[in-house]
Amino acid sequence: QLQLQESGPGLVKPSETLSLACTVSGGTIDSSSFFWGWVRQPPGKGLEWIGSIYHRGNTFYNPSLKSRVTISIDTSNNQFSLKLSSVTAADTAVYYCARLDFGVVTPDYWGQGTLVTVSS
Amino acid sequence: EIVMTQTPLSSPVTLGQPASISCRSTQSLVHSDGNTYLSWLQQRPGQPPRLLIYQISNRVSGVPDRFSGSGAGTDFTLKISRVEAEDVGVYYCMHAIQSTWTFGHGTKVEIK
């Protein structure tokens, strides 16, 4: 059974860089059949796509966040990562990683999510 | 940019009664390959989203058949034929292609 697990600091100071990793187990991240993505959810609000990455390193970002986001992939460790720079309180959210399967063209596996709070 | 609009924002339902959620997109979701990439996700309280239905009407394995999806082009509907207590949560429609994922704002299903 495929599992995704987010990890990283739960508290980040304003203006600093938020860094999270998503470790994939039960399957390989180095596959041409999937995209790997990040989605966030501010407390009490809806879902917002941050960006996605292919196993070859091709990336796509939400235009509203593009200037601050970097997503990378480490196939040797079966994980992918998110960096969001110059964070503010508005970036406080639960951050989810997810897999998009080309067969169904929708995110079919999600991590449990990790809450990141931006505060001094 | 595609925008997905869901109605209603909240749907109080009596147990055993049906519920219906509408999702409308600002552009046709029919892809050049002929498929329509419209999905429905369920998010129970305190849980991550869970895929229920993909490509308008295909239920994921393990999803009860009381959930059904329909629609075409820009207008889509999720129906729950008889709401059960475990169906409480927020439902999102979403459109995903490899290069972008777009979510509706969500519809909260709650028990009256």
XYZ file of N, CA and C in Angstrom:
696
model
N 0.846 -1.186 0.000
C 0.000 0.000 0.000
C 0.888 1.245 0.000
N 0.636 2.110 -0.971
C 1.429 3.333 -1.071
C 1.133 4.255 0.105
N 2.169 4.843 0.659
C 2.009 5.813 1.735
C 2.889 7.026 1.468
N 2.364 8.195 1.792
C 3.113 9.435 1.697
C 3.148 10.066 3.079
N 4.302 10.577 3.468
C 4.463 11.156 4.800
C 5.229 12.462 4.722
N 4.561 13.528 5.145
C 5.209 14.830 5.179
C 6.056 14.975 6.431
N 7.139 15.724 6.323
C 7.974 15.993 7.485
C 8.608 17.368 7.343
N 8.890 17.967 8.502
C 9.510 19.282 8.516
C 9.097 20.068 9.733
N 9.686 21.253 9.908
C 9.369 22.084 11.082
C 7.920 22.501 11.111
N 7.343 22.514 12.308
C 5.959 22.940 12.469
C 5.834 24.438 12.700
N 6.949 25.097 12.921
C 6.942 26.525 13.200
C 8.046 27.201 12.393
N 7.662 28.228 11.654
C 8.623 28.975 10.835
C 8.428 30.460 11.120
N 9.517 31.184 11.198
C 9.433 32.630 11.470
C 9.094 33.402 10.188
N 8.391 34.490 10.339
C 8.093 35.346 9.170
C 9.381 35.744 8.450
N 9.288 35.784 7.130
C 10.365 36.131 6.203
C 11.341 34.980 5.957
N 11.228 33.914 6.713
C 12.123 32.771 6.513
C 11.560 31.814 5.464
N 12.276 30.706 5.250
C 11.873 29.729 4.236
C 11.307 28.482 4.885
N 10.117 28.124 4.436
C 9.441 26.894 4.872
C 10.004 25.751 4.039
N 10.418 24.658 4.713
C 10.964 23.508 4.000
C 10.291 22.234 4.493
N 9.713 21.492 3.572
C 9.049 20.235 3.889
C 9.523 19.154 2.928
N 9.486 17.921 3.418
C 9.789 16.773 2.583
C 8.608 15.808 2.612
N 8.429 15.082 1.548
C 7.412 14.037 1.462
C 8.118 12.732 1.104
N 8.068 11.790 2.022
C 8.690 10.495 1.789
C 7.639 9.503 1.334
N 7.927 8.830 0.243
C 6.992 7.881 -0.352
C 7.462 6.468 -0.023
N 6.566 5.647 0.484
C 6.871 4.249 0.766
C 5.817 3.357 0.129
N 6.209 2.108 -0.141
C 5.278 1.174 -0.768
C 5.218 1.306 -2.274
N 6.098 2.102 -2.835
C 6.132 2.290 -4.284
C 7.278 3.216 -4.634
N 7.634 3.247 -5.902
C 8.743 4.083 -6.316
C 8.284 5.438 -6.817
N 9.040 6.455 -6.488
C 8.749 7.799 -6.951
C 9.309 7.988 -8.364
N 10.237 7.102 -8.744
C 10.910 7.220 -10.027
C 10.121 6.478 -11.105
N 8.966 7.009 -11.420
C 8.064 6.366 -12.367
C 7.520 7.401 -13.343
N 7.352 6.982 -14.574
C 6.796 7.870 -15.592
C 5.269 7.943 -15.519
N 4.679 7.249 -14.543
C 3.213 7.165 -14.465
C 2.587 8.180 -13.521
N 3.405 8.950 -12.830
C 2.856 9.817 -11.793
C 3.480 11.202 -11.798
N 2.689 12.159 -11.301
C 3.201 13.440 -10.857
C 3.103 13.444 -9.350
N 3.915 14.257 -8.719
C 3.921 14.375 -7.270
C 3.695 15.849 -6.921
N 2.752 16.087 -6.010
C 2.365 17.474 -5.788
C 2.244 17.879 -4.332
N 2.159 19.185 -4.149
C 1.925 19.777 -2.833
C 0.638 20.596 -2.879
N -0.155 20.435 -1.828
C -1.417 21.163 -1.672
C -1.455 21.683 -0.234
N -1.993 22.873 -0.042
C -2.084 23.376 1.327
C -3.514 23.786 1.655
N -3.782 23.872 2.952
C -5.125 24.205 3.433
C -5.012 25.073 4.674
N -5.206 26.375 4.543
C -5.224 27.247 5.729
C -6.313 26.797 6.692
N -6.135 27.052 7.965
C -7.131 26.611 8.963
C -8.532 27.072 8.611
N -9.449 26.117 8.536
C -10.849 26.421 8.258
C -11.161 26.797 6.825
N -10.185 26.657 5.942
C -10.400 27.061 4.549
C -10.237 25.884 3.591
N -10.287 26.179 2.304
C -10.245 25.144 1.295
C -8.838 24.778 0.858
N -8.789 23.952 -0.189
C -7.527 23.401 -0.689
C -6.934 24.302 -1.765
N -5.614 24.461 -1.706
C -4.896 25.261 -2.697
C -3.706 24.465 -3.218
N -3.677 24.289 -4.533
C -2.547 23.615 -5.159
C -1.339 24.541 -5.145
N -0.190 23.975 -4.738
C 1.050 24.748 -4.696
C 1.896 24.469 -5.931
N 2.066 23.195 -6.256
C 2.862 22.848 -7.414
C 3.053 21.347 -7.518
N 3.637 20.926 -8.648
C 3.824 19.500 -8.913
C 5.162 19.268 -9.584
N 5.642 18.020 -9.482
C 6.909 17.663 -10.085
C 6.835 16.260 -10.661
N 7.543 16.069 -11.766
C 7.645 14.773 -12.434
C 8.972 14.140 -12.017
N 9.101 12.837 -12.204
C 10.298 12.139 -11.729
C 11.567 12.645 -12.410
N 11.406 13.248 -13.599
C 12.575 13.775 -14.295
C 12.924 15.187 -13.854
N 12.121 15.733 -12.940
C 12.422 17.055 -12.412
C 11.614 18.185 -13.017
N 10.760 17.903 -14.003
C 9.895 18.931 -14.581
C 8.934 19.423 -13.504
N 8.819 20.739 -13.390
C 7.966 21.307 -12.344
C 6.892 22.225 -12.915
N 5.787 22.301 -12.181
C 4.701 23.223 -12.505
C 4.253 23.860 -11.204
N 4.066 25.175 -11.209
C 3.738 25.889 -9.990
C 2.464 26.707 -10.147
N 1.761 26.891 -9.035
C 0.641 27.816 -8.999
C 1.186 29.230 -9.283
N 0.640 29.902 -10.278
C 1.159 31.236 -10.611
C 1.173 32.205 -9.439
N 0.226 32.039 -8.519
C 0.149 32.964 -7.384
C 1.281 32.753 -6.384
N 1.954 31.619 -6.464
C 3.036 31.301 -5.518
C 4.376 31.114 -6.209
N 4.358 31.135 -7.526
C 5.516 30.722 -8.316
C 6.820 31.415 -7.928
N 6.745 32.696 -7.598
C 7.962 33.446 -7.301
C 8.623 32.995 -5.998
N 7.885 32.259 -5.170
C 8.417 31.869 -3.854
C 8.603 30.367 -3.685
N 8.186 29.588 -4.672
C 8.145 28.129 -4.507
C 9.247 27.427 -5.299
N 9.819 26.411 -4.649
C 10.715 25.486 -5.342
C 10.358 24.073 -4.906
N 10.069 23.212 -5.869
C 9.819 21.805 -5.598
C 10.915 21.003 -6.268
N 11.464 20.055 -5.526
C 12.540 19.217 -6.053
C 12.245 17.763 -5.740
N 12.967 16.880 -6.409
C 12.734 15.447 -6.242
C 14.063 14.736 -6.045
N 14.054 13.752 -5.169
C 15.241 12.956 -4.852
C 14.853 11.492 -5.021
N 15.071 10.982 -6.207
C 14.625 9.618 -6.493
C 15.439 8.583 -5.706
N 16.665 8.910 -5.347
C 17.483 7.938 -4.603
C 16.930 7.702 -3.206
N 16.264 8.713 -2.644
C 15.670 8.583 -1.315
C 14.158 8.476 -1.351
N 13.619 8.392 -2.565
C 12.172 8.245 -2.761
C 11.392 9.357 -2.065
N 11.845 10.575 -2.243
C 11.127 11.686 -1.647
C 11.188 12.928 -2.523
N 10.239 13.806 -2.304
C 10.249 15.092 -2.962
C 10.030 16.181 -1.920
N 10.417 17.401 -2.267
C 10.483 18.454 -1.257
C 9.863 19.757 -1.737
N 9.491 20.556 -0.746
C 8.895 21.865 -1.004
C 9.682 22.920 -0.243
N 9.995 24.004 -0.915
C 10.545 25.182 -0.244
C 9.692 26.380 -0.616
N 9.266 27.121 0.396
C 8.459 28.323 0.190
C 9.166 29.453 0.929
N 9.609 30.438 0.195
C 10.426 31.496 0.780
C 9.588 32.684 1.230
N 10.203 33.532 2.011
C 9.597 34.802 2.458
C 8.193 34.594 3.010
N 8.056 33.662 3.934
C 6.722 33.315 4.433
C 6.154 34.413 5.328
N 4.826 34.473 5.345
C 4.079 35.363 6.232
C 3.028 34.535 6.943
N 2.268 35.180 7.813
C 1.212 34.473 8.541
C 0.203 33.847 7.578
N 0.047 34.421 6.410
C -0.899 33.890 5.416
C -0.488 32.520 4.888
N 0.750 32.128 5.145
C 1.218 30.815 4.704
C 0.991 29.741 5.762
N 0.430 30.121 6.888
C 0.070 29.138 7.911
C -1.003 28.219 7.361
N -0.731 26.922 7.373
C -1.655 25.974 6.750
C -1.230 24.547 7.067
N -2.134 23.622 6.801
C -1.756 22.216 6.735
C -1.259 21.971 5.314
N -0.072 21.401 5.214
C 0.535 21.118 3.917
C 0.448 19.617 3.656
N -0.130 19.288 2.495
C -0.284 17.897 2.084
C 0.604 17.616 0.871
N 1.160 16.402 0.843
C 1.747 15.936 -0.414
C 0.807 14.883 -0.991
N 0.833 14.740 -2.294
C -0.100 13.849 -2.968
C 0.495 13.337 -4.267
N -0.058 12.227 -4.738
C 0.348 11.640 -6.008
C -0.764 11.804 -7.044
N -0.412 12.229 -8.220
C -1.357 12.247 -9.329
C -1.007 11.112 -10.267
N -1.967 10.218 -10.441
C -1.790 9.052 -11.305
C -2.238 9.407 -12.721
N -1.379 9.223 -13.699
C -1.739 9.551 -15.082
C -2.909 8.717 -15.583
N -3.123 7.558 -14.963
C -4.219 6.708 -15.407
C -5.580 7.311 -15.117
N -5.696 7.965 -13.965
C -6.974 8.582 -13.595
C -6.899 10.101 -13.652
N -5.661 10.618 -13.796
C -5.418 12.058 -13.900
C -6.095 12.810 -12.768
N -5.809 12.349 -11.561
C -6.293 13.052 -10.385
C -5.453 12.579 -9.206
N -5.306 13.381 -8.165
C -4.550 12.920 -7.001
C -5.269 11.771 -6.309
N -4.630 10.610 -6.271
C -5.300 9.435 -5.714
C -4.739 8.994 -4.372
N -3.548 9.446 -4.012
C -2.983 9.160 -2.704
C -2.508 10.460 -2.072
N -2.823 10.605 -0.773
C -2.491 11.816 -0.046
C -1.755 11.459 1.248
N -0.840 12.335 1.646
C -0.262 12.211 2.967
C -1.262 12.674 4.024
N -0.914 12.483 5.274
C -1.801 12.886 6.371
C -1.798 14.393 6.594
N -0.782 15.063 6.069
C -0.685 16.505 6.219
C 0.127 16.901 7.437
N 0.745 18.063 7.351
C 1.502 18.595 8.479
C 1.188 20.080 8.620
N 0.899 20.483 9.847
C 0.571 21.890 10.100
C 1.846 22.702 10.236
N 1.933 23.750 9.452
C 3.042 24.686 9.562
C 2.491 26.041 9.973
N 2.979 26.537 11.067
C 2.561 27.841 11.582
C 3.671 28.853 11.363
N 3.312 29.986 10.813
C 4.290 31.061 10.629
C 4.066 32.084 11.730
N 5.038 32.184 12.609
C 4.919 33.097 13.742
C 6.299 33.364 14.320
N 6.457 34.552 14.873
C 7.725 34.892 15.502
C 7.743 34.440 16.960
N -7.265 30.989 -16.775
C -7.336 30.278 -15.493
C -8.750 29.745 -15.270
N -8.841 28.470 -14.993
C -10.146 27.856 -14.726
C -10.530 28.090 -13.268
N -11.760 28.492 -13.062
C -12.308 28.657 -11.713
C -13.466 27.676 -11.546
N -13.452 26.968 -10.423
C -14.486 25.980 -10.122
C -15.392 26.549 -9.021
N -16.694 26.620 -9.287
C -17.639 27.167 -8.325
C -18.597 26.083 -7.865
N -18.619 25.863 -6.551
C -19.510 24.848 -5.993
C -20.706 25.493 -5.316
N -21.843 24.837 -5.432
C -23.041 25.222 -4.692
C -23.767 23.978 -4.212
N -24.391 24.033 -3.010
C -24.310 25.131 -2.053
C -22.982 25.116 -1.296
N -22.761 26.122 -0.462
C -21.581 26.118 0.395
C -21.763 25.150 1.547
N -23.035 25.003 1.965
C -23.334 24.109 3.065
C -24.632 23.374 2.766
N -24.693 22.107 3.163
C -25.865 21.301 2.871
C -26.258 20.495 4.101
N -27.183 21.036 4.922
C -27.688 20.247 6.057
C -28.664 19.207 5.544
N -28.434 17.958 5.915
C -29.242 16.866 5.375
C -29.703 15.960 6.510
N -30.907 15.467 6.393
C -31.416 14.473 7.333
C -30.838 13.112 6.976
N -30.445 12.345 7.984
C -29.923 11.005 7.729
C -30.898 10.199 6.872
N -30.343 9.529 5.859
C -31.168 8.726 4.981
C -31.751 9.478 3.805
N -31.602 10.791 3.819
C -32.103 11.611 2.714
C -30.979 11.897 1.708
N -31.350 12.275 0.484
C -30.310 12.534 -0.516
C -29.659 13.903 -0.360
N -28.481 14.011 -0.932
C -27.781 15.291 -0.998
C -27.204 15.441 -2.399
N -27.142 16.690 -2.841
C -26.640 16.969 -4.182
C -25.749 18.193 -4.145
N -24.607 18.093 -4.803
C -23.645 19.195 -4.856
C -23.342 19.506 -6.304
N -23.384 20.784 -6.621
C -23.124 21.216 -7.985
C -21.734 21.835 -8.099
N -21.117 21.629 -9.230
C -19.793 22.208 -9.511
C -19.820 22.738 -10.941
N -19.475 23.990 -11.077
C -19.467 24.602 -12.403
C -18.095 25.205 -12.680
N -17.572 24.965 -13.856
C -16.259 25.512 -14.226
C -16.424 26.637 -15.235
N -15.462 27.537 -15.249
C -15.533 28.686 -16.153
C -15.154 28.317 -17.582
N -14.559 27.135 -17.748
C -14.216 26.654 -19.088
C -14.591 25.181 -19.183
N -14.831 24.719 -20.390
C -15.079 23.303 -20.591
C -13.879 22.490 -20.094
N -14.180 21.387 -19.397
C -13.127 20.526 -18.875
C -12.838 19.339 -19.799
N -13.398 19.374 -20.997
C -13.116 18.312 -21.954
C -11.700 18.502 -22.482
N -10.872 17.509 -22.264
C -9.484 17.580 -22.692
C -9.376 17.258 -24.173
N -8.257 17.605 -24.767
C -8.041 17.313 -26.188
C -8.044 15.825 -26.475
N -7.833 15.001 -25.419
C -7.859 13.550 -25.627
C -9.273 12.992 -25.545
N -10.256 13.873 -25.323
C -11.648 13.462 -25.289
C -12.172 13.154 -23.892
N -11.268 13.041 -22.929
C -11.696 12.761 -21.561
C -11.967 14.062 -20.812
N -12.752 13.940 -19.749
C -13.067 15.090 -18.904
C -12.525 14.804 -17.515
N -11.562 15.617 -17.106
C -10.851 15.338 -15.867
C -11.449 16.120 -14.700
N -12.613 15.670 -14.283
C -13.319 16.263 -13.158
C -13.456 15.191 -12.091
N -12.974 15.506 -10.896
C -12.993 14.548 -9.790
C -13.735 15.135 -8.595
N -14.093 14.253 -7.695
C -14.694 14.646 -6.418
C -13.884 14.049 -5.277
N -13.597 14.886 -4.305
C -12.860 14.473 -3.115
C -13.738 14.670 -1.885
N -13.547 13.814 -0.912
C -14.216 13.942 0.380
C -13.164 14.236 1.436
N -13.441 15.180 2.303
C -12.541 15.436 3.426
C -13.344 15.387 4.715
N -13.190 14.309 5.426
C -13.829 14.195 6.734
C -13.084 15.064 7.742
N -13.737 15.460 8.830
C -13.083 16.330 9.815
C -11.771 15.745 10.300
N -10.718 16.556 10.242
C -9.418 16.154 10.740
C -8.663 15.170 9.877
N -9.186 14.912 8.683
C -8.569 13.933 7.776
C -8.067 14.600 6.505
N -7.130 13.938 5.800
C -6.740 14.458 4.479
C -7.849 14.192 3.468
N -7.798 14.859 2.340
C -8.777 14.563 1.294
C -8.654 13.114 0.829
N -9.773 12.623 0.354
C -9.862 11.246 -0.137
C -10.554 11.274 -1.486
N -9.965 10.627 -2.481
C -10.572 10.592 -3.807
C -11.797 9.689 -3.796
N -12.927 10.223 -4.265
C -14.163 9.443 -4.365
C -14.447 9.037 -5.809
N -14.399 10.021 -6.679
C -14.841 9.838 -8.070
C -13.872 10.568 -8.986
N -13.538 9.935 -10.115
C -12.676 10.569 -11.108
C -13.332 10.501 -12.487
N -12.905 11.391 -13.349
C -13.446 11.481 -14.712
C -14.979 11.439 -14.692
N -15.517 12.354 -13.929
C -16.950 12.650 -13.798
C -17.723 11.626 -12.976
N -17.571 10.334 -13.315
C -18.523 9.369 -12.764
C -17.912 8.037 -12.319
N -16.606 7.924 -12.340
C -15.968 6.653 -11.981
C -15.637 6.607 -10.497
N -16.331 5.718 -9.788
C -16.069 5.588 -8.356
C -14.768 4.843 -8.115
N -14.015 5.297 -7.142
C -12.798 4.601 -6.719
C -13.206 3.335 -5.976
N -12.394 2.307 -6.085
C -12.664 1.068 -5.374
C -12.869 1.333 -3.885
N -13.936 0.767 -3.345
C -14.224 0.922 -1.926
C -15.183 2.045 -1.599
N -15.483 2.893 -2.576
C -16.432 3.984 -2.348
C -17.849 3.435 -2.493
N -18.703 3.683 -1.514
C -20.067 3.134 -1.572
C -20.828 3.616 -2.802
N -21.720 2.762 -3.290
C -22.436 3.113 -4.510
C -23.526 4.153 -4.280
N -23.694 4.623 -3.050
C -24.630 5.730 -2.831
C -24.044 7.050 -3.349
N -22.750 7.035 -3.656
C -22.110 8.202 -4.258
C -22.127 8.044 -5.776
N -22.561 9.089 -6.469
C -22.548 9.044 -7.925
C -22.219 10.429 -8.472
N -21.540 10.426 -9.609
C -21.180 11.674 -10.256
C -21.741 11.713 -11.665
N -22.072 12.920 -12.103
C -22.602 13.083 -13.454
C -22.234 14.462 -13.972
N -22.544 14.688 -15.230
C -22.310 15.995 -15.817
C -21.483 15.919 -17.076
N -21.228 17.083 -17.645
C -20.451 17.180 -18.869
C -20.056 18.631 -19.094
N -18.958 18.818 -19.825
C -18.563 20.166 -20.223
C -18.139 21.058 -19.073
N -19.072 21.852 -18.573
C -18.770 22.790 -17.491
C -19.630 22.566 -16.242
N -20.586 21.657 -16.305
C -21.526 21.469 -15.195
C -21.535 20.034 -14.695
N -21.285 19.887 -13.409
C -21.132 18.560 -12.833
C -21.872 18.474 -11.498
N -22.225 17.240 -11.138
C -22.989 17.037 -9.908
C -22.499 15.796 -9.188
N -22.390 15.927 -7.869
C -22.157 14.779 -7.003
C -23.440 14.542 -6.225
N -23.908 13.305 -6.231
C -25.104 12.969 -5.473
C -24.799 11.877 -4.462
N -25.372 12.044 -3.297
C -25.357 10.996 -2.277
C -26.801 10.558 -2.133
N -27.084 9.322 -2.455
C -28.493 8.887 -2.536
C -29.158 8.843 -1.160
N -28.413 8.393 -0.162
C -28.940 8.344 1.205
C -27.780 8.668 2.142
N -27.812 9.840 2.715
C -26.697 10.297 3.533
C -26.591 9.491 4.826
N -25.377 9.055 5.113
C -25.097 8.368 6.367
C -24.199 9.257 7.238
N -24.102 8.931 8.504
C -23.340 9.757 9.443
C -21.876 9.890 9.014
N -21.327 8.845 8.423
C -19.920 8.864 8.017
C -19.667 9.759 6.801
N -20.733 10.266 6.194
C -20.576 11.124 5.017
C -20.358 12.591 5.399
N -20.437 12.891 6.673
C -20.213 14.263 7.122
C -18.803 14.714 6.778
N -18.708 15.893 6.200
C -17.401 16.427 5.822
C -17.558 17.466 4.737
N -16.433 17.811 4.135
C -16.437 18.780 3.044
C -16.086 18.058 1.752
N -16.842 18.385 0.716
C -16.649 17.767 -0.587
C -16.122 18.807 -1.573
N -15.093 18.413 -2.292
C -14.465 19.302 -3.257
C -14.541 18.698 -4.656
N -14.908 19.514 -5.611
C -14.677 19.105 -6.990
C -13.296 19.620 -7.372
N -12.676 18.936 -8.293
C -11.390 19.411 -8.743
C -11.128 19.009 -10.179
N -10.341 19.818 -10.837
C -9.896 19.542 -12.193
C -8.383 19.456 -12.146
N -7.856 18.355 -12.631
C -6.406 18.191 -12.631
C -5.932 17.723 -13.990
N -4.950 18.402 -14.480
C -4.137 17.875 -15.560
C -2.713 17.901 -15.026
N -1.762 17.393 -15.761
C -0.431 17.257 -15.195
C 0.127 18.595 -14.734
N -0.229 19.648 -15.435
C 0.443 20.918 -15.188
C -0.277 21.832 -14.212
N -1.492 21.504 -13.811
C -2.193 22.364 -12.869
C -3.345 21.616 -12.227
N -3.581 21.909 -10.985
C -4.692 21.329 -10.232
C -5.549 22.490 -9.744
N -6.869 22.380 -9.948
C -7.775 23.444 -9.521
C -8.889 22.840 -8.680
N -9.111 23.431 -7.505
C -10.130 22.934 -6.596
C -11.316 23.889 -6.534
N -12.498 23.326 -6.344
C -13.631 24.140 -5.939
C -13.441 24.549 -4.483
N -14.304 25.434 -4.002
C -14.142 25.961 -2.649
C -14.703 25.043 -1.566
N -15.382 23.991 -1.995
C -15.863 23.024 -1.030
C -17.321 23.220 -0.641
N -17.988 22.113 -0.355
C -19.356 22.102 0.154
C -19.394 21.258 1.410
N -19.867 21.842 2.465
C -19.932 21.143 3.747
C -21.235 20.379 3.851
N -21.134 19.076 4.042
C -22.321 18.252 4.268
C -22.397 17.947 5.765
N -23.519 18.318 6.343
C -23.707 18.100 7.773
C -25.097 17.539 8.020
N -25.251 16.942 9.167
C -26.530 16.311 9.516
C -27.398 17.325 10.248
N -28.664 17.380 9.828
C -29.607 18.294 10.486
C -29.862 17.873 11.919
